[in-house]
Short mmCIF file of C-alpha atoms and ligand atoms in Angstrom, two decimals:
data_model
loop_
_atom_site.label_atom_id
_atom_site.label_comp_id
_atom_site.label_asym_id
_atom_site.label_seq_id
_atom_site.Cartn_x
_atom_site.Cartn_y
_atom_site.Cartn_z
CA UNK A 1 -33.24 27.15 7.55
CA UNK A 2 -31.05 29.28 5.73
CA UNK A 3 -31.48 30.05 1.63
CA UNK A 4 -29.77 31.48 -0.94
CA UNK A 5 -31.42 33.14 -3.50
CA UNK A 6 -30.81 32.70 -7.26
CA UNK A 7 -32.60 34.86 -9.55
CA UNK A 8 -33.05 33.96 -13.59
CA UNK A 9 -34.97 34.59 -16.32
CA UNK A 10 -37.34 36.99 -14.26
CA UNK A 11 -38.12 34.34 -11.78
CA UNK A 12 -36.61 33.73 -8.13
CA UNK A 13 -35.03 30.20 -7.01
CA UNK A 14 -34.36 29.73 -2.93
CA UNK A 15 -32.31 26.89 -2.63
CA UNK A 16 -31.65 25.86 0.65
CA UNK A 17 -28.01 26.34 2.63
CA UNK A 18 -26.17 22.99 4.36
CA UNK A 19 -23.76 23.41 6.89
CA UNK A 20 -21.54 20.29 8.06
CA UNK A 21 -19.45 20.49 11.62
CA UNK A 22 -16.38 22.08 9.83
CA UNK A 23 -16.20 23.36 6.32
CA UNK A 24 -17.62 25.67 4.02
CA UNK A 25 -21.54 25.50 3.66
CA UNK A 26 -23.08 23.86 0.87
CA UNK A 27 -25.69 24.71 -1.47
CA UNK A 28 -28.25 22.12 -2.13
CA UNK A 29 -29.05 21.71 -5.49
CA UNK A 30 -30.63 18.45 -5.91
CA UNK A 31 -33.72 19.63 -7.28
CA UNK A 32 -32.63 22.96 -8.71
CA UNK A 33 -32.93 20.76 -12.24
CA UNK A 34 -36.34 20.00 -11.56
CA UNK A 35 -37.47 23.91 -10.57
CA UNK A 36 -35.13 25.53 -13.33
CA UNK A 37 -34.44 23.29 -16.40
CA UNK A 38 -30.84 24.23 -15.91
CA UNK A 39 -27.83 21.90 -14.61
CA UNK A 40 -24.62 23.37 -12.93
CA UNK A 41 -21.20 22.83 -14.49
CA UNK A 42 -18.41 21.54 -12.62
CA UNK A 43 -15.24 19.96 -14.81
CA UNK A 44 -13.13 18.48 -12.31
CA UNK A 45 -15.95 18.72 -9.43
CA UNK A 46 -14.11 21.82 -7.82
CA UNK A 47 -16.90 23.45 -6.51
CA UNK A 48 -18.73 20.18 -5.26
CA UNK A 49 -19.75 18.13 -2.55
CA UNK A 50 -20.57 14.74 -4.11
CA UNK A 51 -21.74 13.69 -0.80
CA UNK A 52 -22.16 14.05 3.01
CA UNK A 53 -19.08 12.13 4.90
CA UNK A 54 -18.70 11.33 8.70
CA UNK A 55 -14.94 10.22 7.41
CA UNK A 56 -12.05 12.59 6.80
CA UNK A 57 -12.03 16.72 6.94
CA UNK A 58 -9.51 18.66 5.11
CA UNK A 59 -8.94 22.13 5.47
CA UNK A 60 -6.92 23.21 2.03
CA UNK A 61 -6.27 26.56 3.64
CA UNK A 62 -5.21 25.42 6.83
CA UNK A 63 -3.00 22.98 6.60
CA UNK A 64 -5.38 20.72 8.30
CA UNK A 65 -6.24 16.79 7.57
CA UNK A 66 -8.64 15.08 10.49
CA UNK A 67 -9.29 11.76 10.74
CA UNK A 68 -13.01 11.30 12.53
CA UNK A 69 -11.88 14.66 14.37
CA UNK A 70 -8.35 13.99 15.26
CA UNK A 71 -5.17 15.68 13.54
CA UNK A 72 -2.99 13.52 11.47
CA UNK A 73 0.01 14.97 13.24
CA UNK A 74 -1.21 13.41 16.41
CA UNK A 75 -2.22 10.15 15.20
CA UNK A 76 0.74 9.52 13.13
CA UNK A 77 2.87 10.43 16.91
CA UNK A 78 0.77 8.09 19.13
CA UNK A 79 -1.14 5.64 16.92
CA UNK A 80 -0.38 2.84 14.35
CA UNK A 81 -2.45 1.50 11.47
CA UNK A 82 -4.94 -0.93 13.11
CA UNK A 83 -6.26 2.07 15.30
CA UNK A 84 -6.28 4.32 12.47
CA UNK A 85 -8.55 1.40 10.28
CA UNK A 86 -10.48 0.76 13.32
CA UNK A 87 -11.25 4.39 13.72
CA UNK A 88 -11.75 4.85 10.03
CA UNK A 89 -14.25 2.08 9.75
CA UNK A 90 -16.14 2.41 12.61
CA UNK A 91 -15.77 5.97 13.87
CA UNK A 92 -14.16 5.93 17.49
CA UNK A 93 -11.11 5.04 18.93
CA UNK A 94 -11.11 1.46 19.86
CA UNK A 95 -10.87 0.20 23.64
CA UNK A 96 -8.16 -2.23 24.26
CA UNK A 97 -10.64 -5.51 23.75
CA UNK A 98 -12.11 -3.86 20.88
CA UNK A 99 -8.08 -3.26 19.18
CA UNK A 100 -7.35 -6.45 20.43
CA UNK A 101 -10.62 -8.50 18.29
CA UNK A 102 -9.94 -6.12 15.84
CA UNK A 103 -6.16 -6.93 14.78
CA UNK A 104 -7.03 -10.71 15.73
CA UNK A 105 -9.42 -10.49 12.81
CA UNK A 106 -7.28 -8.84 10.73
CA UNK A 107 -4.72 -11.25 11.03
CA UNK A 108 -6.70 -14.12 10.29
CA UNK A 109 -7.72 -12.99 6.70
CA UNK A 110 -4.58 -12.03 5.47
CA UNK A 111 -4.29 -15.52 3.77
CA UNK A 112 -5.35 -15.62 0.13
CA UNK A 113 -7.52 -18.25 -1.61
CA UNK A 114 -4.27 -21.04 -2.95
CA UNK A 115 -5.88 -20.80 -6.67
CA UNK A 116 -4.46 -16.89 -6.43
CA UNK A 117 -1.07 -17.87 -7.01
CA UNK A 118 -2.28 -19.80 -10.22
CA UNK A 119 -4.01 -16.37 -11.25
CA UNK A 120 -0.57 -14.34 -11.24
CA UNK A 121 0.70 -16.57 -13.64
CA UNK A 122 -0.96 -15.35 -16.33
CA UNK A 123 0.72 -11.93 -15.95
CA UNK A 124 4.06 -11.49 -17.61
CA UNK A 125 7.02 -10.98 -15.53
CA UNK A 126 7.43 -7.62 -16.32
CA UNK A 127 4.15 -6.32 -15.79
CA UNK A 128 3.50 -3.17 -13.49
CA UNK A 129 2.59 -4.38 -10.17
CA UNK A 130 -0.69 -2.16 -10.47
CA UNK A 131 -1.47 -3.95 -13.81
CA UNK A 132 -1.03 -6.49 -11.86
CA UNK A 133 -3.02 -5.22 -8.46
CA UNK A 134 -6.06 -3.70 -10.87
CA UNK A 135 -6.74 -7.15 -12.12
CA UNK A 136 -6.01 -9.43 -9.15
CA UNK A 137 -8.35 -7.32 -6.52
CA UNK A 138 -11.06 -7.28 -8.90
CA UNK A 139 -11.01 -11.35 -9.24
CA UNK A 140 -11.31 -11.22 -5.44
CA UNK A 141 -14.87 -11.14 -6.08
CA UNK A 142 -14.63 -14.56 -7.79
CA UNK A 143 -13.15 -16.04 -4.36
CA UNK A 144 -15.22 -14.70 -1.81
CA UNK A 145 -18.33 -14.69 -3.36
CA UNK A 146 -19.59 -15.72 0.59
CA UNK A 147 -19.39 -11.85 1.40
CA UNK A 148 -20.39 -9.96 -1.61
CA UNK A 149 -24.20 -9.88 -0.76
CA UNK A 150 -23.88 -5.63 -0.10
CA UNK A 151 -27.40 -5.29 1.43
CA UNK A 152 -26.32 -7.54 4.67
CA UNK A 153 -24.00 -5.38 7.06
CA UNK A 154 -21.90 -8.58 8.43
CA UNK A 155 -20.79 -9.54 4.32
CA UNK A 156 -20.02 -5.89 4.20
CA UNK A 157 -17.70 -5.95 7.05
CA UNK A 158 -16.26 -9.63 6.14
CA UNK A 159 -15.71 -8.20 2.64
CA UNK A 160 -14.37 -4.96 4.68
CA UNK A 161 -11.80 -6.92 6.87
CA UNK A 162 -10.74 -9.36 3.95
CA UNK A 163 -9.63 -5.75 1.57
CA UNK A 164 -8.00 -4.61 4.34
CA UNK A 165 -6.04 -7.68 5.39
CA UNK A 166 -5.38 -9.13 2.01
CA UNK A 167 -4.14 -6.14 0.50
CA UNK A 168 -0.51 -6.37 1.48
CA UNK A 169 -0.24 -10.28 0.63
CA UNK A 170 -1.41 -9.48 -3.06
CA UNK A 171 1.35 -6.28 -3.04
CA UNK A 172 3.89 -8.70 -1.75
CA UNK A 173 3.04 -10.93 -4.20
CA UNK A 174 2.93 -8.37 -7.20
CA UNK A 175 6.94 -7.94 -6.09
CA UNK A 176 7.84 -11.17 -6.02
CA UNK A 177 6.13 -12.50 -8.96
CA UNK A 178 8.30 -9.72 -10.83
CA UNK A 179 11.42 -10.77 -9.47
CA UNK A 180 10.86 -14.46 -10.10
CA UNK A 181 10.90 -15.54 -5.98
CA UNK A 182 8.48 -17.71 -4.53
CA UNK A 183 5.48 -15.91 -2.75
CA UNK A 184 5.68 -15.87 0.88
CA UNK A 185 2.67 -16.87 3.31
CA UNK A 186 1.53 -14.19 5.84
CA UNK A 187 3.19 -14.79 9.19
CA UNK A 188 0.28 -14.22 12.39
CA UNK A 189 2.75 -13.58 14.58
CA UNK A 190 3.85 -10.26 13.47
CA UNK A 191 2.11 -7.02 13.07
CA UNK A 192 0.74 -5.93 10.35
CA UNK A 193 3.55 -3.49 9.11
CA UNK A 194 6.07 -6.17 9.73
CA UNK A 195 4.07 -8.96 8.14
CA UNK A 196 3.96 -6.97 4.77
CA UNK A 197 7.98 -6.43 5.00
CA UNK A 198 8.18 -9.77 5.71
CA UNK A 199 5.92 -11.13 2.86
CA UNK A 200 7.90 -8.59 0.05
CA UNK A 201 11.70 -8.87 1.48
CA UNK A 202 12.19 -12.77 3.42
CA UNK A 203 12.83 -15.59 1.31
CA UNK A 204 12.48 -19.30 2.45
CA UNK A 205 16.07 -19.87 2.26
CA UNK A 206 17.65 -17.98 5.16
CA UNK A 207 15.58 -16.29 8.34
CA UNK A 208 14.39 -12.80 7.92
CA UNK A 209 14.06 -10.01 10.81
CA UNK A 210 11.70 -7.22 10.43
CA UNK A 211 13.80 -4.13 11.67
CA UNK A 212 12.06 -2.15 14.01
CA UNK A 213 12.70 1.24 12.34
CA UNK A 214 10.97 -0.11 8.68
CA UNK A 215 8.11 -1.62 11.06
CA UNK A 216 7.58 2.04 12.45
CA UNK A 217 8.21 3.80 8.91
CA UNK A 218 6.20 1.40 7.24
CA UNK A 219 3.28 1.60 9.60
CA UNK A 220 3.52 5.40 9.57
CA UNK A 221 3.43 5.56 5.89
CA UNK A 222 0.40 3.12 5.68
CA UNK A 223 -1.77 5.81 8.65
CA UNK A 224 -0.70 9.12 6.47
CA UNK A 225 -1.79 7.73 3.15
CA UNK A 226 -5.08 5.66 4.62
CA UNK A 227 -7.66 8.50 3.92
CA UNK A 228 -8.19 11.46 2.31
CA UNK A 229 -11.72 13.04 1.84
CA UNK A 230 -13.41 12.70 -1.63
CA UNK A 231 -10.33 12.35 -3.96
CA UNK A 232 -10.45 10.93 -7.04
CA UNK A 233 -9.59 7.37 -6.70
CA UNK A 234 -12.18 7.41 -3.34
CA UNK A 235 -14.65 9.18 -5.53
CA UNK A 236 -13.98 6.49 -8.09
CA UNK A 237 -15.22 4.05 -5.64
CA UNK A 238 -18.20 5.53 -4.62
CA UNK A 239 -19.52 6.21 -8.26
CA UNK A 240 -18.58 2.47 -8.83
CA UNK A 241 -20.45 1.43 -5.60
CA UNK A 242 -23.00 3.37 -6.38
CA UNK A 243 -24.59 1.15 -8.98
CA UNK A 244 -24.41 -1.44 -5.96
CA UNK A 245 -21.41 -3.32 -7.76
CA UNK A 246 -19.53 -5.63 -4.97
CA UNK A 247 -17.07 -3.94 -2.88
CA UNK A 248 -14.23 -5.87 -4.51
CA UNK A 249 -15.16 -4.67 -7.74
CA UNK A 250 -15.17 -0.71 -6.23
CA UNK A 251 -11.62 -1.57 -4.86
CA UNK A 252 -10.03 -2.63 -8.31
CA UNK A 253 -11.58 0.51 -9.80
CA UNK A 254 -10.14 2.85 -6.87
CA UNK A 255 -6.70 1.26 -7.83
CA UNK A 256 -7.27 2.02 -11.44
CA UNK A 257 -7.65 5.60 -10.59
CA UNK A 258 -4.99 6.22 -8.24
CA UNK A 259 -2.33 4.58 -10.98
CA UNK A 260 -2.53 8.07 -12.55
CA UNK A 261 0.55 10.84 -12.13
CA UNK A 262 -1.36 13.20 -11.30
CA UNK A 263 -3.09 10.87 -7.80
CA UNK A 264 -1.18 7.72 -6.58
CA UNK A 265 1.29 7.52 -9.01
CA UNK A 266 3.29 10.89 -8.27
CA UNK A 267 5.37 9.71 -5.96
CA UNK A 268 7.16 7.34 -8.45
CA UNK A 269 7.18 9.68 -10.79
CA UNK A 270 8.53 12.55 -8.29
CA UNK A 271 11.56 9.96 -7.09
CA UNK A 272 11.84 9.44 -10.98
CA UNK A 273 12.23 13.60 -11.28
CA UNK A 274 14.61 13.89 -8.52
CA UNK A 275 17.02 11.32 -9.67
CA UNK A 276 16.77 13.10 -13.45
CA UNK A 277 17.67 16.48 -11.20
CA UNK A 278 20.37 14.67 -9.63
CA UNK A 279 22.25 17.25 -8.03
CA UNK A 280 21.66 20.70 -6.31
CA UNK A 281 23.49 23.04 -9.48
CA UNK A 282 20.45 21.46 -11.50
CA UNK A 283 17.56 22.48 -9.78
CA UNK A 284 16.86 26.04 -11.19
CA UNK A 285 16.99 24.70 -15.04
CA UNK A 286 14.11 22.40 -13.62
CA UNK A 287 12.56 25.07 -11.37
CA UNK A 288 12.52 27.01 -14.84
CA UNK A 289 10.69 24.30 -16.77
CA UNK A 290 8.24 24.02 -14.12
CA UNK A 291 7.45 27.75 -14.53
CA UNK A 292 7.46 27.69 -18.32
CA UNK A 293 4.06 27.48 -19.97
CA UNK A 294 5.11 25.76 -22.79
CA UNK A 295 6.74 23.30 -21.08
CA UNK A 296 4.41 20.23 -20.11
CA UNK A 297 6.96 19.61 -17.36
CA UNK A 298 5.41 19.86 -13.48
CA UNK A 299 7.38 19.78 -10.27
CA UNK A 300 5.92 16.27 -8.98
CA UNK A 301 4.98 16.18 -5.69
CA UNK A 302 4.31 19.68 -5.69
CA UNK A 303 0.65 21.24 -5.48
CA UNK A 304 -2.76 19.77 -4.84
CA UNK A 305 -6.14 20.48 -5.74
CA UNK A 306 -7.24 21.33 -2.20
CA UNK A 307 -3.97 22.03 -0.45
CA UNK A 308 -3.40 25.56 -0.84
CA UNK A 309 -1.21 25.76 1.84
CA UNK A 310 1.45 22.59 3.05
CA UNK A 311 0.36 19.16 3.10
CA UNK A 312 0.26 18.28 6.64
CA UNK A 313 1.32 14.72 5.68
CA UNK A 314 4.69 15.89 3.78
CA UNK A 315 5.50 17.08 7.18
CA UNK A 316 5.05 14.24 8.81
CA UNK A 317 7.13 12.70 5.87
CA UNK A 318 9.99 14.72 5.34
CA UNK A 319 10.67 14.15 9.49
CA UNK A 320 10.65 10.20 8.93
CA UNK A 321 12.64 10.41 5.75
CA UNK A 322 15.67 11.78 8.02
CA UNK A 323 14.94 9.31 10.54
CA UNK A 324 14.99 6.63 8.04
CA UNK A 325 18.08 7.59 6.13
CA UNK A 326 19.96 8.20 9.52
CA UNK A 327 19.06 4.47 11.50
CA UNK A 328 19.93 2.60 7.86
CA UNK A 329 22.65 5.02 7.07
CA UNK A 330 21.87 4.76 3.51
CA UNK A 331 22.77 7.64 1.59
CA UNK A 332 20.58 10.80 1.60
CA UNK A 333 21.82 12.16 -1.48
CA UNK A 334 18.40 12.78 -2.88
CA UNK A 335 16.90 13.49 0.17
CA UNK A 336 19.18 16.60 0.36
CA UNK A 337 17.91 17.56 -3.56
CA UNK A 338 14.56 17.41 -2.48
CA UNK A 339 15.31 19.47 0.52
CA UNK A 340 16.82 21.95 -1.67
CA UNK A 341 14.45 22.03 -4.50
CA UNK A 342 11.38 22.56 -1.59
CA UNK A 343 13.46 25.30 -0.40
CA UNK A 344 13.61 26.83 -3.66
CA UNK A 345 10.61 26.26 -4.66
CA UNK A 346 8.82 28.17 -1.57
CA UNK A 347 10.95 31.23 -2.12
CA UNK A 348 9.46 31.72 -5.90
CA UNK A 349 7.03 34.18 -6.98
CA UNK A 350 5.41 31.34 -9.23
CA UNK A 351 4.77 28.87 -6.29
CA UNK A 352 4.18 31.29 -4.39
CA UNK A 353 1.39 33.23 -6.13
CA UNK A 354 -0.10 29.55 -7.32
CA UNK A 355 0.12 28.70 -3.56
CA UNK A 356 1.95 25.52 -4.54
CA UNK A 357 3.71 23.63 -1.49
CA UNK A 358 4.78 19.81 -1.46
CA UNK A 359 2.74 17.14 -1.18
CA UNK A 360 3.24 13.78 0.60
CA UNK A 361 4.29 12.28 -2.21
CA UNK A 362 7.22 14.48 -2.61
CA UNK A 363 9.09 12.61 0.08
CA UNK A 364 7.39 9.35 0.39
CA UNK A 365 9.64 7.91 -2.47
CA UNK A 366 12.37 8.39 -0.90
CA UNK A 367 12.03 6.78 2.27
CA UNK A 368 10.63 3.67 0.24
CA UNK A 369 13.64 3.49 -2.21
CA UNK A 370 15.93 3.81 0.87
CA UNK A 371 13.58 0.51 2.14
CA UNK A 372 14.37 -1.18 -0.69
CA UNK A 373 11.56 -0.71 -2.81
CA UNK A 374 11.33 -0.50 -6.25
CA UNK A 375 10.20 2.29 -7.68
CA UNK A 376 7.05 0.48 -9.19
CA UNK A 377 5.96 -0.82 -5.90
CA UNK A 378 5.18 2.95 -4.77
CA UNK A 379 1.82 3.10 -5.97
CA UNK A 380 1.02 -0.36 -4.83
CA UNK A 381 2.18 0.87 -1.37
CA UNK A 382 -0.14 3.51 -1.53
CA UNK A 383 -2.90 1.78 -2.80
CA UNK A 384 -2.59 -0.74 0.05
CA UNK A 385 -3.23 1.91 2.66
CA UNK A 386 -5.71 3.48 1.06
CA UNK A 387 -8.14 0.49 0.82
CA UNK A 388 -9.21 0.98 4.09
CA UNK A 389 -10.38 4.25 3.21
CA UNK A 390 -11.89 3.04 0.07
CA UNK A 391 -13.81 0.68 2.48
CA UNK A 392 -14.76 2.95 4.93
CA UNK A 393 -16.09 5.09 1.93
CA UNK A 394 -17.69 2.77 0.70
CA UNK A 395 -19.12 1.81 3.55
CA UNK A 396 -20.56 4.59 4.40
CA UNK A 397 -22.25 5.18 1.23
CA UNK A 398 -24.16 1.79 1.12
CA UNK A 399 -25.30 2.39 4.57
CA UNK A 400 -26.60 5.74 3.74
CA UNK A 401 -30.90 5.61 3.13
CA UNK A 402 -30.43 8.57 0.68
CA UNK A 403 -28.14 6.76 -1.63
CA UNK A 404 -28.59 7.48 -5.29
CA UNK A 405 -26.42 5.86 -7.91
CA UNK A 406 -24.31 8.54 -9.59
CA UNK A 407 -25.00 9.98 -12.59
CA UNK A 408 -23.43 13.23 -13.49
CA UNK A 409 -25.05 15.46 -16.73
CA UNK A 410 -23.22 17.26 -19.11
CA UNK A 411 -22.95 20.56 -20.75
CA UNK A 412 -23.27 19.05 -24.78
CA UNK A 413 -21.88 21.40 -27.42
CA UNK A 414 -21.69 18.66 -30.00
CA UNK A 415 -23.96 18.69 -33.69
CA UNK A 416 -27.62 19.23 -33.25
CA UNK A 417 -29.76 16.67 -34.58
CA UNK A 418 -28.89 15.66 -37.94
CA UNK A 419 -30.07 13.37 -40.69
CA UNK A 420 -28.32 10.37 -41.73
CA UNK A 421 -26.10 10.68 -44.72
CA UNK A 422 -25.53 7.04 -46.81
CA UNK A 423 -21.99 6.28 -47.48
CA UNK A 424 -21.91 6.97 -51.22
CA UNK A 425 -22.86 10.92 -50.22
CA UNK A 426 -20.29 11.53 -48.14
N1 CMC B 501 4.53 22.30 -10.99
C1 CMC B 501 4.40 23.45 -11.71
N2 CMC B 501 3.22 24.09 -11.86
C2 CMC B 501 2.15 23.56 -11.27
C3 CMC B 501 2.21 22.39 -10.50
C4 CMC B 501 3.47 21.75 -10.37
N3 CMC B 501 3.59 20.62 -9.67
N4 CMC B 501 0.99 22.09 -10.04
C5 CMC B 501 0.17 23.03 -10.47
N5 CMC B 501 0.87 23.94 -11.22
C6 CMC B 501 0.32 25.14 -11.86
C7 CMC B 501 -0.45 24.78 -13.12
O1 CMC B 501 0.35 24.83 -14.26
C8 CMC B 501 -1.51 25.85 -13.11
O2 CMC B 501 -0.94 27.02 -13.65
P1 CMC B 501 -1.84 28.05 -14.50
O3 CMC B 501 -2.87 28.57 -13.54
O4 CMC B 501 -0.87 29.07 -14.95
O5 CMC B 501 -2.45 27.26 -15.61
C9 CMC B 501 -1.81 26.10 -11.63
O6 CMC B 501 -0.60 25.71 -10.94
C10 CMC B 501 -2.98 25.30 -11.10
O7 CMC B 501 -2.79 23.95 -11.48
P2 CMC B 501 -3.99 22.93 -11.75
O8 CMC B 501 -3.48 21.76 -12.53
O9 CMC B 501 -5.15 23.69 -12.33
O10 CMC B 501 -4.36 22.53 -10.28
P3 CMC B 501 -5.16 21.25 -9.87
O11 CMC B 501 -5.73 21.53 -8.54
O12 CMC B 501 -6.10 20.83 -10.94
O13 CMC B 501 -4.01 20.12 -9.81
C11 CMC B 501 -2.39 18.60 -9.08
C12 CMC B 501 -3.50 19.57 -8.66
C13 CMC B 501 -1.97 17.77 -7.86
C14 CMC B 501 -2.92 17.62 -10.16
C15 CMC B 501 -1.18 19.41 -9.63
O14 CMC B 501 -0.71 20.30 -8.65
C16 CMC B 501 -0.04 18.51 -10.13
O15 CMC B 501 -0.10 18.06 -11.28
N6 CMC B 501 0.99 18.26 -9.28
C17 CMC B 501 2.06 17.36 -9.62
C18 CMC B 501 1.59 15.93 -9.43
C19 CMC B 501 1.51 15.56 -7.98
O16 CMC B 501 2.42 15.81 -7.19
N7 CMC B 501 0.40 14.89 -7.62
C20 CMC B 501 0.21 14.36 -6.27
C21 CMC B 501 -0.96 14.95 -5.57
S1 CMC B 501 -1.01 14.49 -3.84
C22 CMC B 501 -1.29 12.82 -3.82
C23 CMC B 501 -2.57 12.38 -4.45
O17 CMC B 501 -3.57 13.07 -4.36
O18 CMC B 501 -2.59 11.28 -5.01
#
């Protein structure tokens, strides 16, 4: 066993050396408060592993984002979405029987509880769909309360399978609840990708056909966002799950996070940015206010705490964007500024030097505004194909024998103990 050696106030620490399959090795320091009186600090958790994972491997540097061991690149070529949950959840590939039970099950949850529809009322019209998403997956617990005993491993994977399949019916609903048409029941006969279109764009009026190219997008969106490592909104769910709180509970609080600009909510506010740039002659004044210091203003959908080097997924991305704009010949006008601006961008000392390269959100929003989605819905979309990360997470961690419910320190530099002063001396 390997050990590094820390040395302090005249006395010698060894604290012991972890090394996963891939990755940089990792210092254990789960007693180190016990043996030195001492805690580490960590803002931001940059220098941390909160856990050991089985899951999802990132390598910053690289360029590199597995899956259980397999490149995104080739799973976003040959797979689809059901594969990528199956192998997510449960670790392997599935065999054609196993695929075949697997989407079958899927399917038959995506139906939600009829009192649902009586819960969106209370939200006004107007409401952000992830107002609306934060507070609707959370009451989930108050419907299936038949699988939210977490210490048997068949409610775990009911709760598991219901996440993942009800997760587009509630986004669908979010949409049409804002723009006043009725909600749409899942349809079993189409895939997964398709039933979601089908759910946010068909009305009962007139028939509805799912166009193969937005089934393909969709679905390729949905495997590029369904992971990624220990971010914050997965992290979110583990500390939440971590005090044994029901999954659907963990899942409302993973949405919470990911609302944020700076996680799940860049993409809306990138395609927000791009439209403000609006044409090519404007992109150094915004390039320059980027750079400035003074200047709050960040390139959206540019950098990322571990990608020092380009997101593998805005790759992926920027490919289907031109596919998508070409087959619905809608027009790629900001597709071409973001094109430009990335262009731009990597030529500059400052992104350079920071090692700043776009991010999958920086061309995500466009393909979804050219499929008709309103900017709002962005997050939502993400969100959706994230829960089966969350889950798999989440899973993970309850099933783990060393699980500890987290409970970070802290560095205090507030008053020393003081006595009470009564109002009148003040
Ligand atoms: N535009 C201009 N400067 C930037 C940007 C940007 N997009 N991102 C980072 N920087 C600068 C930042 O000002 C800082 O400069 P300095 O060292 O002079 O203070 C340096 O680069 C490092 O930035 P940081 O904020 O310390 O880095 P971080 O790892 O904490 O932040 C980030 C990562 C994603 C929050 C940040 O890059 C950012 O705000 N990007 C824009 C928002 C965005 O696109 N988010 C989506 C992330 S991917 C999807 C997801 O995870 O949900």
């Amino acid at each position: 066993m390997t050990k590094a050696k820390l040395s302090y106030g005249g006395k010698d620490y060894d604290l012991e050396v972890m090394e996963g399959t891939l990755g940089p090795k990792v210092l254990d320091v789960r007693k180190f408060y016990t043996d030195t009186n001492m805690f580490t600090f960590d803002p931001g958790y940059t220098s941390t592993a909160s856990c050991e994972s089985k899951i999802t491997f990132i390598d910053g540097e690289k360029g590199i984002l597995l899956y259980r061991g397999y490149p995104i690149e080739q799973l976003a070529e040959k797979s689809d979405f059901m594969e990528v949950c199956y192998l997510l959840m449960f670790g392997e590939l599935p065999t054609r029987e196993e695929k075949d039970q697997f989407v079958h099950d899927i399917t038959y949850h995506t139906m939600v509880h009829e009192q649902i529809t009586f819960f969106f009322r209370g939200f006004r019209r107007d409401a952000h769909p992830m107002a609306i998403m934060v507070g609707v997956v959370g009451a989930l617990a108050a419907f299936y309360r038949d699988s939210a005993d977490i210490t048997d491993p068949h409610q775990r994977k009911i709760a598991s399978y219901r996440l993942v399949a009800k997760m587009p019916t509630l986004a669908a609903m979010a949409h049409k609840y804002s723009t006043g048409q009725p909600f749409i029941y899942p349809r079993n006969d189409l895939s997964y990708a398709a039933n979601f279109l089908h759910m946010t764009f068909s009305v009962p009026c007139e028939d509805y056909v799912v166009s193969p190219t937005l089934e393909k997008a969709m679905d390729l969106i949905f495997m590029l966002h369904a992971d990624h490592e220990q971010n914050a909104s997965t992290s979110t769910v583990r500390l939440a799950g971590s005090s044994l709180a029901n999954p659907f509970a963990c899942i409302a609080a993973g949405i919470a996070c990911l609302w944020g600009p700076a996680h799940g909510g860049a993409n809306e506010a990138c395609l927000r940015m791009l439209g403000e740039i609006g044409t090519k002659k404007r992109i150094p004044e915004f390039i320059a206010r980027a750079k400035d210091a003074n200047d709050p203003f960040r390139l959206m959908g540019f950098g990322h705490r571990v990608y020092k080097n380009f997101d593998p997924r805005a790759k992926v991305m920027s490919k289907a964007a031109r596919e998508v704009l070409d087959e619905l010949g809608v027009d790629g006008h900001l597709f071409e500024v973001a094109r430009e601006l990335e262009r731009i961008a990597l030529e500059d000392d400052y992104f350079i030097e920071k090692k700043l390269y776009p991010n999958v959100d920086f061309y995500s929003g466009i393909i979804l505004k050219a499929m008709g989605f309103p900017t709002e819905m962005f997050t939502v979309l993400f969100a959706l194909a994230r829960t089966v990360g969350w889950i798999s997470q989440w899973g993970e961690m309850i099933a783990d024998p060393v699980k500890k419910i987290g409970r970070p320190r802290q560095l205090y530099t507030g008053p020393g103990m003081r006595d009470y002063v009564s109002i009148d001396k003040r």
